[in-house]
Tab-separated table of C-alpha atoms and ligand atoms in Angstrom:
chain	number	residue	atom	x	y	z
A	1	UNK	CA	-11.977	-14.918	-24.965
A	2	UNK	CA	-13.181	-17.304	-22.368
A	3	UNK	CA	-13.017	-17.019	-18.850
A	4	UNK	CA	-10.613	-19.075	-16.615
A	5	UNK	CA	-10.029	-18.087	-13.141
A	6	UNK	CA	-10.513	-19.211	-9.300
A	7	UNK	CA	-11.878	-16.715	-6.504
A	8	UNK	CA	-12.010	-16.309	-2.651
A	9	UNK	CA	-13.628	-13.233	-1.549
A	10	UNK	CA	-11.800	-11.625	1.274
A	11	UNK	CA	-13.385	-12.547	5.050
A	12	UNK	CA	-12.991	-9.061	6.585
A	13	UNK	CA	-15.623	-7.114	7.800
A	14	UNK	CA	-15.358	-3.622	6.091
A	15	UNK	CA	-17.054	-0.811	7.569
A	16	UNK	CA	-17.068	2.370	5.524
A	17	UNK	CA	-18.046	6.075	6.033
A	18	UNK	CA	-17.677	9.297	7.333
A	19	UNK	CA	-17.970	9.368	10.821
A	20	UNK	CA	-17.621	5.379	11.184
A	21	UNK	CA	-14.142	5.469	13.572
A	22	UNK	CA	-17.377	6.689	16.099
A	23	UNK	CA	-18.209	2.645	15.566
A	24	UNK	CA	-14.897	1.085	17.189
A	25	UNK	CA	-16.258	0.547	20.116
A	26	UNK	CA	-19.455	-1.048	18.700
A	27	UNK	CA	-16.726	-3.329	16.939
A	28	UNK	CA	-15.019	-4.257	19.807
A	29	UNK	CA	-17.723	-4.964	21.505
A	30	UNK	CA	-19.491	-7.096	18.836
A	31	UNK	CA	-16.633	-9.422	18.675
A	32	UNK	CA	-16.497	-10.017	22.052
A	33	UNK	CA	-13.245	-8.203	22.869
A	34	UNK	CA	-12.806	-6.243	26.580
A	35	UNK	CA	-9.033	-4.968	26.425
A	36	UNK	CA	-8.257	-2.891	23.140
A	37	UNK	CA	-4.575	-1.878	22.891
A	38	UNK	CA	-4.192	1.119	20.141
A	39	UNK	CA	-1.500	1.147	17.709
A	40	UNK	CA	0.021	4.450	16.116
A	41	UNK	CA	3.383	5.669	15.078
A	42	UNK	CA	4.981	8.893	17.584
A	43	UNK	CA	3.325	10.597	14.863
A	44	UNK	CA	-0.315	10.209	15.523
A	45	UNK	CA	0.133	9.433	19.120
A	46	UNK	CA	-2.593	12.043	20.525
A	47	UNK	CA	-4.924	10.159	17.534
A	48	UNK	CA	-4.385	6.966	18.993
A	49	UNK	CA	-4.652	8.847	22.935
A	50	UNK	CA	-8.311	10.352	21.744
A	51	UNK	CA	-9.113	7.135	20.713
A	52	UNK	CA	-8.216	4.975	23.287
A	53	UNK	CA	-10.394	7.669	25.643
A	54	UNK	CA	-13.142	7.585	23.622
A	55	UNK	CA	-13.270	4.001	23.430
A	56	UNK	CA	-13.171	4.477	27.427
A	57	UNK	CA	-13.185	1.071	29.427
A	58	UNK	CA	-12.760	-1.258	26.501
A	59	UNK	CA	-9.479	0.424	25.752
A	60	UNK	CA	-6.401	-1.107	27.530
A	61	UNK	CA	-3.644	1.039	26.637
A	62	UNK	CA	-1.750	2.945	23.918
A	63	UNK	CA	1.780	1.661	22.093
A	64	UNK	CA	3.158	4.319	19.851
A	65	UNK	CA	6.236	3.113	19.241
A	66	UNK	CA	5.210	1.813	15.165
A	67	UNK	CA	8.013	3.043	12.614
A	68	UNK	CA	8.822	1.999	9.008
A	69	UNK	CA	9.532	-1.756	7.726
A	70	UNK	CA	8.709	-3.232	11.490
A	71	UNK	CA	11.526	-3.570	12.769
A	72	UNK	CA	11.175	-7.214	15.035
A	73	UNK	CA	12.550	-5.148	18.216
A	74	UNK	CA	9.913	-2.479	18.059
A	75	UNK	CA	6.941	-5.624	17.715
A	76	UNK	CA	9.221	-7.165	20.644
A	77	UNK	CA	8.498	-4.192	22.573
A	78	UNK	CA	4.686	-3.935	21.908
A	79	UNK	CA	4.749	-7.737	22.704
A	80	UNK	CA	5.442	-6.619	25.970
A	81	UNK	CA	3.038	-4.471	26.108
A	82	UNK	CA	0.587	-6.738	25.002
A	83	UNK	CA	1.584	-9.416	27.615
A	84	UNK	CA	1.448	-6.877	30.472
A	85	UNK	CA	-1.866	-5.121	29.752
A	86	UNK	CA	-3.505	-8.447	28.680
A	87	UNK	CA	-4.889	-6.882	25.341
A	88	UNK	CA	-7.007	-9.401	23.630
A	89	UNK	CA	-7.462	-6.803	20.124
A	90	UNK	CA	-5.314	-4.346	18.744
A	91	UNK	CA	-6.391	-0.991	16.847
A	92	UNK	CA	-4.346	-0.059	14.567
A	93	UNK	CA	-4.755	3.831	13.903
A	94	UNK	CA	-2.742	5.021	11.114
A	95	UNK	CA	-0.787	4.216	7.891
A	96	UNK	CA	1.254	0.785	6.672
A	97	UNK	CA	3.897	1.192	9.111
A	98	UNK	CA	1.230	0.751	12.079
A	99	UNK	CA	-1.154	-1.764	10.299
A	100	UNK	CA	2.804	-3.597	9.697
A	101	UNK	CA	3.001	-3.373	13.993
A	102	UNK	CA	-0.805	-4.792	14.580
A	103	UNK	CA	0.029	-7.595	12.054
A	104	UNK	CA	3.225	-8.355	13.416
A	105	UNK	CA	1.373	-8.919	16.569
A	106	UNK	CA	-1.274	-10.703	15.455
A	107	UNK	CA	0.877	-13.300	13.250
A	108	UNK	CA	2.388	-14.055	16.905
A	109	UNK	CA	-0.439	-14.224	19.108
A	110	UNK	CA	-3.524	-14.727	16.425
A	111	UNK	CA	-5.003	-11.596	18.435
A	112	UNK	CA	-8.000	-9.631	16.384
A	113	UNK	CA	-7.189	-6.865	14.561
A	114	UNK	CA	-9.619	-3.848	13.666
A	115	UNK	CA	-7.646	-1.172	11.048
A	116	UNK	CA	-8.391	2.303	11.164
A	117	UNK	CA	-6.204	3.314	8.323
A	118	UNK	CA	-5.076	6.739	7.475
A	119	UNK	CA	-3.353	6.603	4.318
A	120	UNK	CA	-3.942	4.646	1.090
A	121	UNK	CA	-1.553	1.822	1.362
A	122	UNK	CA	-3.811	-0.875	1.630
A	123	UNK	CA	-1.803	-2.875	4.258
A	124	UNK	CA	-5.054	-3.034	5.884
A	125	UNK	CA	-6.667	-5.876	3.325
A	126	UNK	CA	-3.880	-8.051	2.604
A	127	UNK	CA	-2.605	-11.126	4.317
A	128	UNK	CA	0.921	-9.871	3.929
A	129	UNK	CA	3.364	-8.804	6.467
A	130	UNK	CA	6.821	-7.467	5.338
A	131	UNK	CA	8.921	-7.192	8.608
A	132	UNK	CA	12.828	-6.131	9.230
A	133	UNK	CA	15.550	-7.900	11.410
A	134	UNK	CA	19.430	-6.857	11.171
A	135	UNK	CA	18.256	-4.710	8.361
A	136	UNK	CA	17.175	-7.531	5.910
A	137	UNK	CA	13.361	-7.415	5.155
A	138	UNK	CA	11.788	-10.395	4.557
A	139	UNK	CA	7.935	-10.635	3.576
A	140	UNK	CA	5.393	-13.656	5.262
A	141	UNK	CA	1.815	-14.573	3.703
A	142	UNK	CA	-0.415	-15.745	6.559
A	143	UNK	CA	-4.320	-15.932	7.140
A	144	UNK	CA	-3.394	-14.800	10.824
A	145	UNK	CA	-1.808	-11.693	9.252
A	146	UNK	CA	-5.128	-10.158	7.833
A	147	UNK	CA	-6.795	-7.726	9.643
A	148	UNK	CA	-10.720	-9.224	10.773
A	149	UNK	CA	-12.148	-5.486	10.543
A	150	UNK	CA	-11.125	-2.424	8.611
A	151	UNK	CA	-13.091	0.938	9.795
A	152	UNK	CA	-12.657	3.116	7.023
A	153	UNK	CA	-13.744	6.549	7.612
A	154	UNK	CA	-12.954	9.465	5.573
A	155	UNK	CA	-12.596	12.179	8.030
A	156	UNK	CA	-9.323	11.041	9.217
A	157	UNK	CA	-8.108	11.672	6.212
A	158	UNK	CA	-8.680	15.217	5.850
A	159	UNK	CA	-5.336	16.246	7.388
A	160	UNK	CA	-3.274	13.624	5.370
A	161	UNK	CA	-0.542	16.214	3.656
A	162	UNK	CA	-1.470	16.704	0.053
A	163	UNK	CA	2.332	15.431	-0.602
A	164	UNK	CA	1.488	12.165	1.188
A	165	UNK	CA	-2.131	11.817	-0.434
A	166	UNK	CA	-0.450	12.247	-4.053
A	167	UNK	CA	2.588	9.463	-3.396
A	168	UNK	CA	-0.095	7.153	-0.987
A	169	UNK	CA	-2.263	7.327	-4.021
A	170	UNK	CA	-0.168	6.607	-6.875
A	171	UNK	CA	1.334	3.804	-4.081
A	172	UNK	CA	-2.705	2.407	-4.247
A	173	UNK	CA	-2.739	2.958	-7.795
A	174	UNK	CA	0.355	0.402	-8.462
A	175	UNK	CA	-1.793	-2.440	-7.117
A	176	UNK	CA	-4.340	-2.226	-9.403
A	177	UNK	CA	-2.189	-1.705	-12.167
A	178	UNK	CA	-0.168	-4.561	-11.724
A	179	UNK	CA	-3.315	-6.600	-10.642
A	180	UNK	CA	-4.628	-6.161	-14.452
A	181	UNK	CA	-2.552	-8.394	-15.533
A	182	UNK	CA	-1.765	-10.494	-12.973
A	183	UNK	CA	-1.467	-14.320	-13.885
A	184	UNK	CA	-3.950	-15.173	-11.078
A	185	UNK	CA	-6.242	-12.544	-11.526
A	186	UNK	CA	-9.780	-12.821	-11.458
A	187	UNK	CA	-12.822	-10.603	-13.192
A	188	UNK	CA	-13.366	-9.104	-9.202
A	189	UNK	CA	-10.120	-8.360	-8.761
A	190	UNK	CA	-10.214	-6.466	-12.659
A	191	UNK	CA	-13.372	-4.694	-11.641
A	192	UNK	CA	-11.923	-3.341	-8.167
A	193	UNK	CA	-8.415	-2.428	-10.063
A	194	UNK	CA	-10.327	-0.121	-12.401
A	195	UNK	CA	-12.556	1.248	-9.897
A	196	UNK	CA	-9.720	1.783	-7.888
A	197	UNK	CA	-7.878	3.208	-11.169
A	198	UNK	CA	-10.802	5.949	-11.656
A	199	UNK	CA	-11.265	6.861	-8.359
A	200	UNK	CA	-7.839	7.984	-7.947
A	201	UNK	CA	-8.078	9.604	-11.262
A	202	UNK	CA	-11.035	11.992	-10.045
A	203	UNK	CA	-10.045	12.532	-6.465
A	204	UNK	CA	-6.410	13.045	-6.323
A	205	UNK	CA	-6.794	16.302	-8.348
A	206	UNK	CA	-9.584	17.095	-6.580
A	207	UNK	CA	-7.458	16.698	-3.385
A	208	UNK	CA	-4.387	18.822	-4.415
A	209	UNK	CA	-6.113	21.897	-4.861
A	210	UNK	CA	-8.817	21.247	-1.727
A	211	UNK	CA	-7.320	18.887	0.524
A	212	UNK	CA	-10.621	19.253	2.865
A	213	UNK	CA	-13.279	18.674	-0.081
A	214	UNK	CA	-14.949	15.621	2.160
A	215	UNK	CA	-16.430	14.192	-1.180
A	216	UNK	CA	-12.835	13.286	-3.058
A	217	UNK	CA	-11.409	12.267	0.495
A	218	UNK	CA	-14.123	9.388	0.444
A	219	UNK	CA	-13.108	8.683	-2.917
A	220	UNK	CA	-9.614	8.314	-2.443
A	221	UNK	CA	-10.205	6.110	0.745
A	222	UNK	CA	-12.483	4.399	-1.303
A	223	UNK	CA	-10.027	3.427	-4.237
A	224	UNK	CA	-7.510	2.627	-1.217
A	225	UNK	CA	-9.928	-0.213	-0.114
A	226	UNK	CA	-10.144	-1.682	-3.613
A	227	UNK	CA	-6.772	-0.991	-4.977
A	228	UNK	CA	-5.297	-2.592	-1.757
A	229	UNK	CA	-7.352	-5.668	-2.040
A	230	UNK	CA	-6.190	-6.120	-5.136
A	231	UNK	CA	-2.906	-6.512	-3.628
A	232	UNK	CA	-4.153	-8.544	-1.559
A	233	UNK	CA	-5.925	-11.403	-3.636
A	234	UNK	CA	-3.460	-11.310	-6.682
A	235	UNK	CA	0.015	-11.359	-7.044
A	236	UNK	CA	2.622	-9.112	-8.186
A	237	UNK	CA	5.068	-8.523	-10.363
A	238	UNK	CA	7.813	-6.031	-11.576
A	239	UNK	CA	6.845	-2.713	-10.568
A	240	UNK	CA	6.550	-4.185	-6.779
A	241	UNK	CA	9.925	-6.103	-6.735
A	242	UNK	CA	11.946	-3.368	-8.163
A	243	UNK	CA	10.145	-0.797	-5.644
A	244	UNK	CA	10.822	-3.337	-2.831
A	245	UNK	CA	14.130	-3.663	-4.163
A	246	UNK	CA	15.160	-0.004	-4.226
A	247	UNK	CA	13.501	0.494	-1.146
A	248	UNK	CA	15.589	-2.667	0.671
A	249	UNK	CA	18.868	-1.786	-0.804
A	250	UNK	CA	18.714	2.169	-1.105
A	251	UNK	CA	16.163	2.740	1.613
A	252	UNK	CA	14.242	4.938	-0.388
A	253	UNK	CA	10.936	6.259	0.794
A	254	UNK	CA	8.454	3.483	-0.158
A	255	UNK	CA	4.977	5.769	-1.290
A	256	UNK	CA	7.392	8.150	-3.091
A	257	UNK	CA	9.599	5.168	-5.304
A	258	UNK	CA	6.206	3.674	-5.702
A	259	UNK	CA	5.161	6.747	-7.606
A	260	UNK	CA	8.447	7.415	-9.378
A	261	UNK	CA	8.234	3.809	-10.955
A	262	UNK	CA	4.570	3.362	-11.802
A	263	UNK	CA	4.869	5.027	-14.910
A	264	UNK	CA	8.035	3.540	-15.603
A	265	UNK	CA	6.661	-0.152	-15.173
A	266	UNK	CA	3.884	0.342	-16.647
A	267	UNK	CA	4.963	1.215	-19.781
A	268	UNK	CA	7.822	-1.681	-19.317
A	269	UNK	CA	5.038	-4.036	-19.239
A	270	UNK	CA	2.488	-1.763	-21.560
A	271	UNK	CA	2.540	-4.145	-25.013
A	272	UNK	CA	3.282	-7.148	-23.344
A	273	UNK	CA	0.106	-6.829	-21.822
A	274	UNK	CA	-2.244	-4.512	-24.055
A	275	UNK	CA	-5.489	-6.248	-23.954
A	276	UNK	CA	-5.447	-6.245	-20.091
A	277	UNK	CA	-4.303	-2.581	-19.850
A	278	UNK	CA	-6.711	-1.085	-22.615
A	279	UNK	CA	-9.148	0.358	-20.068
A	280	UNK	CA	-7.043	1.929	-17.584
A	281	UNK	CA	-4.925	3.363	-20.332
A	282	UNK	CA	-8.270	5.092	-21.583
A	283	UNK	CA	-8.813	6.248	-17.981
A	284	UNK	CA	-5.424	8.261	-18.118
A	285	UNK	CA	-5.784	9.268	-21.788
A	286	UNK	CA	-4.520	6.262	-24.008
A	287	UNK	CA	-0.978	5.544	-23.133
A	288	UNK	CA	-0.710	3.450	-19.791
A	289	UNK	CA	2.674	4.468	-19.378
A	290	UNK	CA	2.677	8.302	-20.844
A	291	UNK	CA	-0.978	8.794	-19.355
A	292	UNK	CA	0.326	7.573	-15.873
A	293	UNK	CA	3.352	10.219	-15.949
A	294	UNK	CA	1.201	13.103	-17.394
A	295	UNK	CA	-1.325	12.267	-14.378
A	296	UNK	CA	1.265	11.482	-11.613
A	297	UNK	CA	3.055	15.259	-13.049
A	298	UNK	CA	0.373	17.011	-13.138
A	299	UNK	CA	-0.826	16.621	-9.243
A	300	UNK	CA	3.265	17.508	-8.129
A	301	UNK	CA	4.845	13.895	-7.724
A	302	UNK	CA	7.752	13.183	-7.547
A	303	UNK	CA	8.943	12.117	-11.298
A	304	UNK	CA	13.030	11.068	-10.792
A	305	UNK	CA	14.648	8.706	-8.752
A	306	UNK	CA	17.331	11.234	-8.916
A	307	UNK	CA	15.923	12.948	-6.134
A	308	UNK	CA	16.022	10.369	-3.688
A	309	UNK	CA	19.964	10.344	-3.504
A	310	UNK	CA	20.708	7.534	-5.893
A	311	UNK	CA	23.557	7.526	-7.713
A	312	UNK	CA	23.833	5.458	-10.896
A	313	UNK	CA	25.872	3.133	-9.572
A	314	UNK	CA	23.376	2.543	-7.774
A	315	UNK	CA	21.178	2.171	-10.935
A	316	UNK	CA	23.786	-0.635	-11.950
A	317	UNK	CA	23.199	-2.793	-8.114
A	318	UNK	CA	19.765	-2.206	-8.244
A	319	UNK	CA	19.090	-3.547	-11.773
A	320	UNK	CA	21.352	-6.551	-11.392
A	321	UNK	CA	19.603	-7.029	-7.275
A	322	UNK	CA	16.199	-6.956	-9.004
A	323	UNK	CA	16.928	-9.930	-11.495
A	324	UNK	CA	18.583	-12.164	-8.786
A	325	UNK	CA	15.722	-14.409	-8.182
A	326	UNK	CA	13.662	-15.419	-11.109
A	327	UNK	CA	9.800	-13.940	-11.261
A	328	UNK	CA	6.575	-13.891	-13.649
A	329	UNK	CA	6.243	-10.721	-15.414
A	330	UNK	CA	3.907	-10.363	-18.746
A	331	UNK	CA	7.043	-9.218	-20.178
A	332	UNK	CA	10.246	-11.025	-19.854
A	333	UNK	CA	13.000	-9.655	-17.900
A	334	UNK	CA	16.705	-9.048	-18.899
A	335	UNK	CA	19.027	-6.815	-16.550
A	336	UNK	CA	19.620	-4.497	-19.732
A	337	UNK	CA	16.484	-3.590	-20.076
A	338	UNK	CA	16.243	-3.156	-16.296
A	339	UNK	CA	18.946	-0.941	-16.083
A	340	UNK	CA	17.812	1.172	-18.944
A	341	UNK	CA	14.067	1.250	-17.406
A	342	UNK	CA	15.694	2.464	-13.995
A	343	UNK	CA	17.966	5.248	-15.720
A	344	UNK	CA	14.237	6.397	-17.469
A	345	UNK	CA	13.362	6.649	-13.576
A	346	UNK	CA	16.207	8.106	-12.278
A	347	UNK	CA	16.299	11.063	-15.084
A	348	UNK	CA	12.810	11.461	-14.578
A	349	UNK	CA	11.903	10.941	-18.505
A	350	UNK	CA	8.286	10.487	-19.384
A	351	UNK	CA	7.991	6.896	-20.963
A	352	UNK	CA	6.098	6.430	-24.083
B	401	NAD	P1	3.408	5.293	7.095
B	401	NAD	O1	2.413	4.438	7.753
B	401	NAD	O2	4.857	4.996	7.347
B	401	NAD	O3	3.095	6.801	7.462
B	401	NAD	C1	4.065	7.822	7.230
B	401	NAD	C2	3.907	8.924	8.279
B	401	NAD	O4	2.673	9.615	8.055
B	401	NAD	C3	3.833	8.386	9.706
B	401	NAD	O5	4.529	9.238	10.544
B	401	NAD	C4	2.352	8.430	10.015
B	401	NAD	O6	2.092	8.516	11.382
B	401	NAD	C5	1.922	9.657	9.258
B	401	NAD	N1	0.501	9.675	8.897
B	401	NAD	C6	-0.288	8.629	8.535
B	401	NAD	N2	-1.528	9.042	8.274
B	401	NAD	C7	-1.559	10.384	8.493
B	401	NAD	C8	-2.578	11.383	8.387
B	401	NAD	N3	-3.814	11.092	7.986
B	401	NAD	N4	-2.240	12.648	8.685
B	401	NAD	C9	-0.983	12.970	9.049
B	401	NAD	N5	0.022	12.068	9.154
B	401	NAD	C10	-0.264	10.785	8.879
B	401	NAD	O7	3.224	5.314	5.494
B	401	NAD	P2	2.440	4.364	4.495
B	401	NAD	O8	2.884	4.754	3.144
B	401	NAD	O9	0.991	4.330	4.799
B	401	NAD	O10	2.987	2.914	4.827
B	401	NAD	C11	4.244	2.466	4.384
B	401	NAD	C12	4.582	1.127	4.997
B	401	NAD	O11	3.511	0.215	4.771
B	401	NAD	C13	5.816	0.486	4.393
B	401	NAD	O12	6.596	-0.081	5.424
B	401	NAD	C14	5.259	-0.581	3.475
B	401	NAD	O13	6.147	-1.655	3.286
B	401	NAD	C15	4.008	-0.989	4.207
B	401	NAD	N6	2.962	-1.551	3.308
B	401	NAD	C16	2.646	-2.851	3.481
B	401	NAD	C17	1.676	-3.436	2.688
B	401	NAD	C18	1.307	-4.875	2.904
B	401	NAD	O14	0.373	-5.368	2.298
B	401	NAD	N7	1.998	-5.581	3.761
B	401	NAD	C19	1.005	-2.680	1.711
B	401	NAD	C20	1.356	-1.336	1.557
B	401	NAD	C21	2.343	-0.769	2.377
């Protein structure tokens, strides 16, 4: 086969290790930033409070107001917050839902973001910002939106429920499968989905049974960067829209339906798009979509959609929401065989 692609490496600064959230003020610094507002979700408020005191006069204040899907009043009322403290950076310490808030920001006021992230979504290295007004999530692509540094350090993820790590993960590990065999992929983005593929599949085990071992945290974190950037360099295709769907219409959990559906999409898509699968099927013992399930069972995820609430009437909306607007997928896409791919989901059936 012959090669035929285009590539633009990413222009963040990533800063990786255990120990490097010590370097945010180095960061801040470096770029020439004096007022530092920190991001975090109620959640990891006294996170973002520590932080903001260790970073000590460079530090401006603390909004931890970040929740789910950014709501545009919740960025309305950091924008406030950002006006009146005269922040000229934002720190985003935590998972999607804060890196969402620091984007939102910064898509409005261009302001310099530095991620701390402490989950694997890999919000933190895309240009993508999905944000929610009157309940309708829409999604913008913007070089603002990409945050300039990502601080990933390991540590922070020591506490991250083993629950949480397993669905975050699997959430990671949907990027890189779909980037295989993305149209616009590229032989970087390949190698990072695979790297991202096997450092999942060593770690996450690892991580159930010894949620402090330092050495699989790293790794996870570490297939989190290149998983996410991934995401964030190729584009997507039916295992996102169908988890963006369920999550827009149903409000399901997002890492949790992202884990549900991987296996299910996978195998969807598994013939269709053999040659570009082959080694990540090997990774999870030679059926992409079997493998996936066996993996994602074996480390307690959820397997059914079932236990989200949906009904399958639901099923039925979803299925014929998810073919509305036309999309590239390596296999076409017919609401029968949508509808019969969610029901798989929803009983919680291991695909081929
Ligand atoms: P989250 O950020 O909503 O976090 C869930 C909860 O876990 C929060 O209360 C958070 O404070 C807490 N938490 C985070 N890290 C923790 C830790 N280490 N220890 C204990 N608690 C911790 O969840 P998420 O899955 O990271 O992010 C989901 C959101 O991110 C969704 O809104 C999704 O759409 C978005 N997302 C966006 C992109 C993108 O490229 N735009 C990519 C992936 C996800």
């Amino acid at each position: 086969m012959t090669q035929d692609f285009s590539f633009a490496g990413s222009s963040a600064q990533i800063v990786f290790g255990v120990g490097s959230r010590n370097k945010v003020a180095e960061w801040i610094a470096k770029v020439g930033c004096k007022r530092a507002l920190v991001l975090a979700t109620p959640h990891q408020k006294a996170d973002a409070e520590a932080l903001a005191s260790e970073i000590g006069s460079l530090a401006c204040g603390v909004f931890s107001g970040a929740t789910m899907h950014t709501p545009v009043e919740v960025t309305e009322a950091a924008m406030k917050v950002v006006a009146e403290t005269g922040a000229d950076c934002v720190i985003s310490l935590g998972g999607g839902s804060t890196t969402g808030l620091g984007k939102a920001i910064a898509y409005r006021t261009d302001l310099l973001q530095i991620v701390i992230p402490t989950t694997y979504a890999g919000s933190e290295v895309t240009p993508i910002l999905g944000q929610t007004e009157g309940g309708r999530k829409t999604t913008v692509r913007d070089a603002r939106i990409l945050p300039e540094i990502v601080i990933y350090d390991p540590s922070l993820t020591l506490g991250l429920p083993v629950a949480m790590s397993v669905t975050s993960g699997l959430n990671a590990m949907a990027h890189a499968v779909e980037g295989l065999y993305a149209r616009d992929r590229n032989p970087i983005s390949s190698l990072m989905a695979l790297e991202g593929l096997r450092a999942f599949a060593r770690s996450l085990p690892v991580i159930v049974n010894d949620p402090k071992n330092a050495e699989a945290r790293s790794d996870a974190l570490y297939g989190a960067w290149l998983c996410g950037s991934v995401l964030g360099t190729v584009g997507m295709a039916l295992h996102h829209k169908i988890c963006h769907t369920l999550g827009g219409s149903f409000d399901t959990p997002h890492a949790e339906t992202h884990a549900v559906m991987l296996p299910h999409t996978a195998a969807f898509n598994a013939d269709a798009a053999a040659p570009e699968l082959a080694e990540a099927a090997g990774i999870f013992g030679g059926s992409i979509g079997g493998g996936l399930w066996d993996f994602a069972k074996a480390i307690g995820a959820p397997l059914s959609l079932k236990e989200f609430g949906l009904t399958e009437a639901d099923l039925d909306r979803a299925a014929s929401v998810a073919v509305e607007n036309p999309y590239w997928n390596p296999r076409p896409i017919d609401r029968e065989s949508i509808r019969t791919l969610l029901q798989d989901a929803w009983e919680g059936r291991r695909p081929k």
